[in-house]
Amino acid sequence: MNSPASDTPAEASPEALLASIDAARSQGLAAVSAASTSEELALAESGLFGRKSVLGQIKQDLGSLPPEQRAAVGRVLNDAQQALRSAHAEAAREMAASARREQLQREWLDLTETPPGPERGHLHLVTQTTERLEDVFVGMGFTVSEGPQAETDWYNFEALNLPSAHPARSMWDTLYLDLGERTELGDGEGGEASNVVLRTHTSPVQIRVMEVQPPPIYTICPGRVFRRDTADASHMPVFHQIEGLVVDRGISFADLAGTLEEFTSAYFGKSISSRLRPSYFPFTEPSAEFDINCVICEGSGCQTCQRTGWIELGGCGMVHPNVLANCGIDFEEWTGFAFGFGIDRLALMRHGIDDLRDMYTNDIRFLSQF
C-alpha cells in the first residue's frame, strides 16, 4: 500500500493512471479485509487515504493530463477513493460493534438473580394474603375484578341502596375529592366532581361488574379502601378489603353459608369453622355477620376472642333487590349474595400479630418475619 511515488511516471498516460488506480483500489480493499483488529485497521488507514497514499499521489499526477482526459480519470479516482472509504467505515463499525459485544459479555450481570441470605426481598404480608385469598376463591370458581379507587357518589353509595339522607352513611361519608371539573369515572346517577369520594369499600366494583356483565356472576373484588378511622391496634384510615358477589338463578342464603364455610376450611384449615349472626346492611337483605372460630384457641376460649371462642371476620347477606334493580338486573329472575372482610385484619389473625400498625411502619425486623 505504501508504494513510492516514483511508481507513477512524471508524465503518466491516462491508461497508466487508470491501471494504477485499479491496482490501488484492489490492494486497499484487500488491506481492509485483512485487518482483524481495530489497531490493524488503523495502521492500514495511512496507506489508504491522505496525500502520501497511492491514490493521493495519483491525484497529484492528474495535473499532467490534458483537461479533457483529466475529468474522466478523476471520476474513476473518486470512485476508488469512495469505495475504500466505505469499506473502511463498514469495517470500523463492525469492529466497534464486536468490541461492544465482547465488553457487554464480560461485564454482564443477571439483574433478575436473587441474592442469597438476609438481603433477599419478598412480597409484603398484605400482598401475600391478598394473593392467597385470590387463589382460594379462584379455586372455588370465582373470577377477580378490580375498579377505580376514586368513585362517584352513585357507585359508592346510592347504587348500593344508600341515598344521601341514609343514616348508615355516617360511618362511611368520608374523604371527598375536589377535582374542579366533571369526573371521567362514570356518570351513573351522580357524576359531578364534588361527589367523588375515595371508595370506602370495594362494593362499587360489584356495581360496575353487574352493569356490564349479565348473570350468572361469580367474582371477588379485592383492593385498597379509605375511611376516616383513627389509626389504632385494629383500625387504619387506609386498608385493604376483599368482597365477593354471586348472582344466579335460585341462589339462597344456604348457598352463602356453604360458600363461607368452604372458604373458611380452605383458608384457615379444617379445624376452623364459620357461623352467621343476624345483622343489618343497607345493600343486603337479610344480612349477617360472618364469624369464625378463634384461630388462637380454635374455639376453646382465650383472651383474643374474649373467651367466646369466636372472632368476627366480616359481613354478608343476600343482595338487596334495589341494588339489583339499580344495575338493570331483574330481581324476580335473579338472586344473589355478597360478603366482605378486611384483608389486613385477616392477615393479623392468621399470623398472630398484635397491632395492625406494625404492618405499615416498614420496620425490617418485623417484615422479615413473614
CSV table of N, CA and C in Angstrom, one decimal, residues 66-180:
chain,number,residue,atom,x,y,z
A,66,PRO,N,-4.1,16.2,-20.1
A,66,PRO,CA,-4.9,17.3,-20.7
A,66,PRO,C,-6.2,17.4,-20.1
A,67,PRO,N,-6.9,18.5,-20.1
A,67,PRO,CA,-8.1,18.7,-19.4
A,67,PRO,C,-9.2,17.8,-19.8
A,68,GLU,N,-9.3,17.4,-21.1
A,68,GLU,CA,-10.4,16.5,-21.5
A,68,GLU,C,-10.2,15.1,-21.0
A,69,GLN,N,-8.9,14.7,-20.7
A,69,GLN,CA,-8.7,13.4,-20.1
A,69,GLN,C,-8.7,13.4,-18.6
A,70,ARG,N,-8.4,14.5,-18.0
A,70,ARG,CA,-8.3,14.7,-16.6
A,70,ARG,C,-9.6,14.4,-15.9
A,71,ALA,N,-10.7,14.8,-16.5
A,71,ALA,CA,-12.0,14.6,-15.9
A,71,ALA,C,-12.4,13.2,-15.8
A,72,ALA,N,-12.2,12.4,-16.9
A,72,ALA,CA,-12.5,11.0,-16.9
A,72,ALA,C,-11.7,10.2,-15.9
A,73,VAL,N,-10.4,10.5,-15.8
A,73,VAL,CA,-9.6,9.7,-14.9
A,73,VAL,C,-10.0,10.2,-13.5
A,74,GLY,N,-10.3,11.4,-13.3
A,74,GLY,CA,-10.7,11.9,-12.0
A,74,GLY,C,-11.9,11.2,-11.4
A,75,ARG,N,-12.9,11.0,-12.3
A,75,ARG,CA,-14.1,10.3,-11.9
A,75,ARG,C,-13.8,8.9,-11.4
A,76,VAL,N,-12.9,8.2,-12.1
A,76,VAL,CA,-12.5,6.8,-11.7
A,76,VAL,C,-11.8,6.9,-10.3
A,77,LEU,N,-10.9,7.9,-10.2
A,77,LEU,CA,-10.2,8.1,-8.9
A,77,LEU,C,-11.1,8.3,-7.8
A,78,ASN,N,-12.1,9.2,-8.0
A,78,ASN,CA,-13.1,9.5,-6.9
A,78,ASN,C,-13.9,8.3,-6.5
A,79,ASP,N,-14.3,7.5,-7.5
A,79,ASP,CA,-15.0,6.2,-7.3
A,79,ASP,C,-14.2,5.3,-6.4
A,80,ALA,N,-12.9,5.2,-6.7
A,80,ALA,CA,-12.0,4.3,-6.0
A,80,ALA,C,-11.8,4.8,-4.5
A,81,GLN,N,-11.6,6.1,-4.4
A,81,GLN,CA,-11.5,6.6,-3.0
A,81,GLN,C,-12.8,6.4,-2.2
A,82,GLN,N,-13.9,6.6,-2.9
A,82,GLN,CA,-15.2,6.4,-2.2
A,82,GLN,C,-15.4,4.9,-1.7
A,83,ALA,N,-15.0,4.0,-2.6
A,83,ALA,CA,-15.1,2.6,-2.3
A,83,ALA,C,-14.3,2.2,-1.1
A,84,LEU,N,-13.0,2.7,-1.1
A,84,LEU,CA,-12.1,2.5,0.0
A,84,LEU,C,-12.7,3.1,1.3
A,85,ARG,N,-13.2,4.3,1.3
A,85,ARG,CA,-13.7,4.9,2.5
A,85,ARG,C,-15.0,4.2,3.0
A,86,SER,N,-15.8,3.7,2.1
A,86,SER,CA,-17.0,3.0,2.5
A,86,SER,C,-16.6,1.6,3.2
A,87,ALA,N,-15.6,0.9,2.5
A,87,ALA,CA,-15.2,-0.3,3.1
A,87,ALA,C,-14.5,-0.1,4.4
A,88,HIS,N,-13.7,0.9,4.6
A,88,HIS,CA,-13.1,1.2,5.8
A,88,HIS,C,-14.1,1.5,6.9
A,89,ALA,N,-15.1,2.4,6.6
A,89,ALA,CA,-16.1,2.7,7.6
A,89,ALA,C,-16.9,1.5,8.0
A,90,GLU,N,-17.3,0.7,7.1
A,90,GLU,CA,-18.0,-0.5,7.4
A,90,GLU,C,-17.2,-1.5,8.3
A,91,ALA,N,-15.9,-1.6,8.0
A,91,ALA,CA,-15.1,-2.5,8.8
A,91,ALA,C,-14.9,-1.9,10.2
A,92,ALA,N,-14.8,-0.6,10.3
A,92,ALA,CA,-14.7,0.1,11.6
A,92,ALA,C,-16.0,-0.1,12.4
A,93,ARG,N,-17.2,0.0,11.8
A,93,ARG,CA,-18.4,-0.2,12.5
A,93,ARG,C,-18.5,-1.6,13.0
A,94,GLU,N,-18.2,-2.6,12.2
A,94,GLU,CA,-18.3,-4.0,12.6
A,94,GLU,C,-17.3,-4.3,13.8
A,95,MET,N,-16.1,-3.7,13.7
A,95,MET,CA,-15.2,-4.0,14.8
A,95,MET,C,-15.6,-3.3,16.1
A,96,ALA,N,-16.2,-2.1,16.0
A,96,ALA,CA,-16.7,-1.4,17.2
A,96,ALA,C,-17.9,-2.2,17.8
A,97,ALA,N,-18.8,-2.7,16.9
A,97,ALA,CA,-19.9,-3.5,17.4
A,97,ALA,C,-19.4,-4.8,18.1
A,98,SER,N,-18.4,-5.4,17.5
A,98,SER,CA,-17.8,-6.6,18.1
A,98,SER,C,-17.2,-6.4,19.4
A,99,ALA,N,-16.4,-5.2,19.5
A,99,ALA,CA,-15.8,-4.9,20.7
A,99,ALA,C,-16.9,-4.6,21.8
A,100,ARG,N,-18.0,-3.9,21.4
A,100,ARG,CA,-19.0,-3.6,22.4
A,100,ARG,C,-19.7,-4.9,22.9
A,101,ARG,N,-19.9,-5.9,22.0
A,101,ARG,CA,-20.5,-7.1,22.4
A,101,ARG,C,-19.6,-7.9,23.4
A,102,GLU,N,-18.3,-7.9,23.1
A,102,GLU,CA,-17.4,-8.5,24.0
A,102,GLU,C,-17.3,-7.8,25.4
A,103,GLN,N,-17.4,-6.5,25.4
A,103,GLN,CA,-17.4,-5.8,26.6
A,103,GLN,C,-18.7,-6.1,27.4
A,104,LEU,N,-19.8,-6.1,26.7
A,104,LEU,CA,-21.1,-6.4,27.4
A,104,LEU,C,-21.1,-7.9,28.0
A,105,GLN,N,-20.5,-8.8,27.2
A,105,GLN,CA,-20.4,-10.1,27.7
A,105,GLN,C,-19.5,-10.2,28.9
A,106,ARG,N,-18.4,-9.5,28.9
A,106,ARG,CA,-17.5,-9.5,30.1
A,106,ARG,C,-18.2,-8.9,31.3
A,107,GLU,N,-18.9,-7.8,31.1
A,107,GLU,CA,-19.5,-7.0,32.2
A,107,GLU,C,-20.9,-7.4,32.5
A,108,TRP,N,-21.5,-8.4,31.9
A,108,TRP,CA,-22.9,-8.8,32.0
A,108,TRP,C,-23.2,-9.2,33.4
A,109,LEU,N,-24.4,-8.7,33.9
A,109,LEU,CA,-24.9,-9.0,35.2
A,109,LEU,C,-26.3,-9.5,35.1
A,110,ASP,N,-26.7,-10.5,35.8
A,110,ASP,CA,-28.1,-11.0,35.8
A,110,ASP,C,-28.8,-10.3,36.9
A,111,LEU,N,-29.5,-9.2,36.5
A,111,LEU,CA,-30.2,-8.4,37.4
A,111,LEU,C,-31.5,-9.0,38.0
A,112,THR,N,-31.9,-10.2,37.4
A,112,THR,CA,-33.0,-10.9,37.9
A,112,THR,C,-32.6,-11.9,39.0
A,113,GLU,N,-31.3,-12.1,39.1
A,113,GLU,CA,-30.9,-13.1,40.1
A,113,GLU,C,-31.1,-12.6,41.5
A,114,THR,N,-31.7,-13.5,42.3
A,114,THR,CA,-32.0,-13.1,43.7
A,114,THR,C,-30.8,-13.4,44.6
A,115,PRO,N,-30.2,-12.4,45.3
A,115,PRO,CA,-29.1,-12.7,46.1
A,115,PRO,C,-29.5,-13.6,47.3
A,116,PRO,N,-28.6,-14.4,47.8
A,116,PRO,CA,-28.9,-15.3,48.9
A,116,PRO,C,-28.8,-14.5,50.2
A,117,GLY,N,-29.3,-15.1,51.3
A,117,GLY,CA,-29.1,-14.6,52.6
A,117,GLY,C,-30.2,-13.6,53.0
A,118,PRO,N,-29.9,-12.8,54.0
A,118,PRO,CA,-30.9,-11.9,54.6
A,118,PRO,C,-31.3,-10.7,53.6
A,119,GLU,N,-30.5,-10.5,52.6
A,119,GLU,CA,-30.7,-9.4,51.7
A,119,GLU,C,-31.9,-9.7,50.7
A,120,ARG,N,-32.3,-10.9,50.7
A,120,ARG,CA,-33.4,-11.3,49.8
A,120,ARG,C,-34.7,-10.7,50.2
A,121,GLY,N,-35.4,-10.1,49.2
A,121,GLY,CA,-36.7,-9.4,49.5
A,121,GLY,C,-37.8,-10.4,49.2
A,122,HIS,N,-39.0,-9.9,49.6
A,122,HIS,CA,-40.2,-10.7,49.4
A,122,HIS,C,-41.5,-9.8,49.4
A,123,LEU,N,-42.6,-10.3,49.0
A,123,LEU,CA,-43.8,-9.6,49.0
A,123,LEU,C,-44.3,-9.2,50.4
A,124,HIS,N,-44.9,-8.0,50.5
A,124,HIS,CA,-45.4,-7.6,51.8
A,124,HIS,C,-46.5,-8.6,52.2
A,125,LEU,N,-46.7,-8.6,53.5
A,125,LEU,CA,-47.6,-9.6,54.1
A,125,LEU,C,-49.0,-9.4,53.6
A,126,VAL,N,-49.5,-8.1,53.4
A,126,VAL,CA,-50.8,-7.9,52.9
A,126,VAL,C,-50.9,-8.4,51.5
A,127,THR,N,-49.9,-8.2,50.6
A,127,THR,CA,-49.9,-8.7,49.3
A,127,THR,C,-49.9,-10.2,49.3
A,128,GLN,N,-49.1,-10.8,50.1
A,128,GLN,CA,-49.2,-12.3,50.2
A,128,GLN,C,-50.6,-12.8,50.6
A,129,THR,N,-51.2,-12.1,51.5
A,129,THR,CA,-52.5,-12.5,52.0
A,129,THR,C,-53.5,-12.4,50.8
A,130,THR,N,-53.4,-11.2,50.1
A,130,THR,CA,-54.3,-11.0,49.0
A,130,THR,C,-54.2,-12.1,47.9
A,131,GLU,N,-53.0,-12.4,47.6
A,131,GLU,CA,-52.8,-13.4,46.5
A,131,GLU,C,-53.3,-14.8,47.0
A,132,ARG,N,-53.1,-15.1,48.3
A,132,ARG,CA,-53.5,-16.4,48.8
A,132,ARG,C,-55.1,-16.4,48.8
A,133,LEU,N,-55.7,-15.3,49.2
A,133,LEU,CA,-57.2,-15.3,49.1
A,133,LEU,C,-57.7,-15.4,47.7
A,134,GLU,N,-57.0,-14.7,46.8
A,134,GLU,CA,-57.5,-14.9,45.3
A,134,GLU,C,-57.3,-16.3,44.9
A,135,ASP,N,-56.2,-17.0,45.2
A,135,ASP,CA,-56.0,-18.4,44.8
A,135,ASP,C,-57.2,-19.2,45.4
A,136,VAL,N,-57.5,-19.0,46.6
A,136,VAL,CA,-58.6,-19.8,47.2
A,136,VAL,C,-59.9,-19.6,46.5
A,137,PHE,N,-60.3,-18.4,46.2
A,137,PHE,CA,-61.6,-18.1,45.6
A,137,PHE,C,-61.6,-18.5,44.1
A,138,VAL,N,-60.5,-18.3,43.4
A,138,VAL,CA,-60.4,-18.8,42.0
A,138,VAL,C,-60.5,-20.3,42.0
A,139,GLY,N,-60.0,-21.0,43.0
A,139,GLY,CA,-60.1,-22.4,43.0
A,139,GLY,C,-61.6,-22.8,43.3
A,140,MET,N,-62.4,-21.9,43.8
A,140,MET,CA,-63.8,-22.2,44.1
A,140,MET,C,-64.7,-21.8,42.9
A,141,GLY,N,-64.0,-21.2,41.8
A,141,GLY,CA,-64.8,-20.9,40.6
A,141,GLY,C,-65.1,-19.4,40.4
A,142,PHE,N,-64.5,-18.6,41.3
A,142,PHE,CA,-64.7,-17.1,41.2
A,142,PHE,C,-63.7,-16.5,40.2
A,143,THR,N,-64.1,-15.3,39.7
A,143,THR,CA,-63.1,-14.5,38.9
A,143,THR,C,-62.7,-13.4,39.8
A,144,VAL,N,-61.7,-12.6,39.4
A,144,VAL,CA,-61.2,-11.5,40.1
A,144,VAL,C,-61.5,-10.2,39.4
A,145,SER,N,-62.1,-9.2,40.0
A,145,SER,CA,-62.5,-7.9,39.4
A,145,SER,C,-61.9,-6.8,40.1
A,146,GLU,N,-61.5,-5.7,39.4
A,146,GLU,CA,-60.9,-4.5,40.0
A,146,GLU,C,-61.6,-3.3,39.5
A,147,GLY,N,-61.5,-2.2,40.2
A,147,GLY,CA,-62.1,-0.9,39.8
A,147,GLY,C,-61.3,0.3,40.4
A,148,PRO,N,-61.7,1.5,40.0
A,148,PRO,CA,-61.0,2.7,40.5
A,148,PRO,C,-61.1,2.9,42.0
A,149,GLN,N,-60.1,3.5,42.6
A,149,GLN,CA,-60.1,3.8,44.0
A,149,GLN,C,-60.8,5.1,44.3
A,150,ALA,N,-61.0,6.0,43.3
A,150,ALA,CA,-61.8,7.2,43.5
A,150,ALA,C,-63.2,6.9,42.8
A,151,GLU,N,-64.3,7.0,43.5
A,151,GLU,CA,-65.6,6.7,42.9
A,151,GLU,C,-66.6,7.8,43.1
A,152,THR,N,-67.6,7.8,42.2
A,152,THR,CA,-68.6,8.8,42.3
A,152,THR,C,-69.6,8.4,43.5
A,153,ASP,N,-70.4,9.3,43.9
A,153,ASP,CA,-71.3,9.1,45.0
A,153,ASP,C,-72.3,8.0,44.6
A,154,TRP,N,-72.6,7.9,43.3
A,154,TRP,CA,-73.5,6.9,42.8
A,154,TRP,C,-73.0,5.5,43.0
A,155,TYR,N,-71.8,5.2,42.6
A,155,TYR,CA,-71.2,3.9,42.7
A,155,TYR,C,-70.9,3.5,44.1
A,156,ASN,N,-70.4,4.5,44.9
A,156,ASN,CA,-70.0,4.2,46.3
A,156,ASN,C,-71.2,4.1,47.3
A,157,PHE,N,-72.3,4.8,47.0
A,157,PHE,CA,-73.4,4.9,47.9
A,157,PHE,C,-74.7,4.6,47.3
A,158,GLU,N,-75.2,5.4,46.4
A,158,GLU,CA,-76.6,5.4,46.0
A,158,GLU,C,-77.0,4.1,45.3
A,159,ALA,N,-76.1,3.6,44.4
A,159,ALA,CA,-76.4,2.3,43.7
A,159,ALA,C,-76.5,1.2,44.7
A,160,LEU,N,-75.9,1.3,45.9
A,160,LEU,CA,-75.8,0.3,46.9
A,160,LEU,C,-76.9,0.5,48.0
A,161,ASN,N,-78.0,1.2,47.5
A,161,ASN,CA,-79.2,1.4,48.4
A,161,ASN,C,-78.8,2.3,49.6
A,162,LEU,N,-77.9,3.3,49.4
A,162,LEU,CA,-77.5,4.2,50.4
A,162,LEU,C,-77.7,5.7,49.9
A,163,PRO,N,-79.0,6.1,49.9
A,163,PRO,CA,-79.2,7.5,49.4
A,163,PRO,C,-78.6,8.5,50.3
A,164,SER,N,-78.6,9.8,49.9
A,164,SER,CA,-77.8,10.8,50.6
A,164,SER,C,-78.3,11.0,52.0
A,165,ALA,N,-79.6,10.8,52.4
A,165,ALA,CA,-80.1,11.0,53.7
A,165,ALA,C,-80.0,9.7,54.6
A,166,HIS,N,-79.5,8.7,54.1
A,166,HIS,CA,-79.5,7.4,54.8
A,166,HIS,C,-78.6,7.5,56.0
A,167,PRO,N,-79.1,7.1,57.2
A,167,PRO,CA,-78.2,7.2,58.4
A,167,PRO,C,-77.0,6.3,58.4
A,168,ALA,N,-77.0,5.2,57.7
A,168,ALA,CA,-75.9,4.3,57.6
A,168,ALA,C,-74.7,4.9,56.9
A,169,ARG,N,-74.9,6.1,56.2
A,169,ARG,CA,-73.8,6.7,55.5
A,169,ARG,C,-72.8,7.4,56.5
A,170,SER,N,-73.2,7.7,57.7
A,170,SER,CA,-72.4,8.5,58.6
A,170,SER,C,-71.1,7.8,58.9
A,171,MET,N,-71.0,6.5,58.9
A,171,MET,CA,-69.7,5.9,59.2
A,171,MET,C,-68.8,5.8,57.9
A,172,TRP,N,-69.4,6.1,56.8
A,172,TRP,CA,-68.6,5.9,55.5
A,172,TRP,C,-68.5,7.3,54.8
A,173,ASP,N,-69.3,8.2,55.0
A,173,ASP,CA,-69.3,9.5,54.3
A,173,ASP,C,-68.1,10.3,54.7
A,174,THR,N,-67.1,10.1,53.9
A,174,THR,CA,-65.7,10.4,54.4
A,174,THR,C,-64.9,11.3,53.5
A,175,LEU,N,-63.9,10.8,52.8
A,175,LEU,CA,-62.8,11.5,52.1
A,175,LEU,C,-63.2,11.9,50.7
A,176,TYR,N,-63.7,13.1,50.4
A,176,TYR,CA,-64.1,13.6,49.1
A,176,TYR,C,-63.0,14.3,48.4
A,177,LEU,N,-63.0,14.3,47.1
A,177,LEU,CA,-62.0,14.9,46.2
A,177,LEU,C,-62.6,16.1,45.5
A,178,ASP,N,-61.9,17.2,45.5
A,178,ASP,CA,-62.3,18.4,44.7
A,178,ASP,C,-61.5,18.4,43.4
A,179,LEU,N,-62.1,17.9,42.4
A,179,LEU,CA,-61.4,17.8,41.1
A,179,LEU,C,-61.5,19.0,40.2
A,180,GLY,N,-62.5,19.9,40.5
A,180,GLY,CA,-62.6,21.1,39.8
A,180,GLY,C,-63.2,21.0,38.4
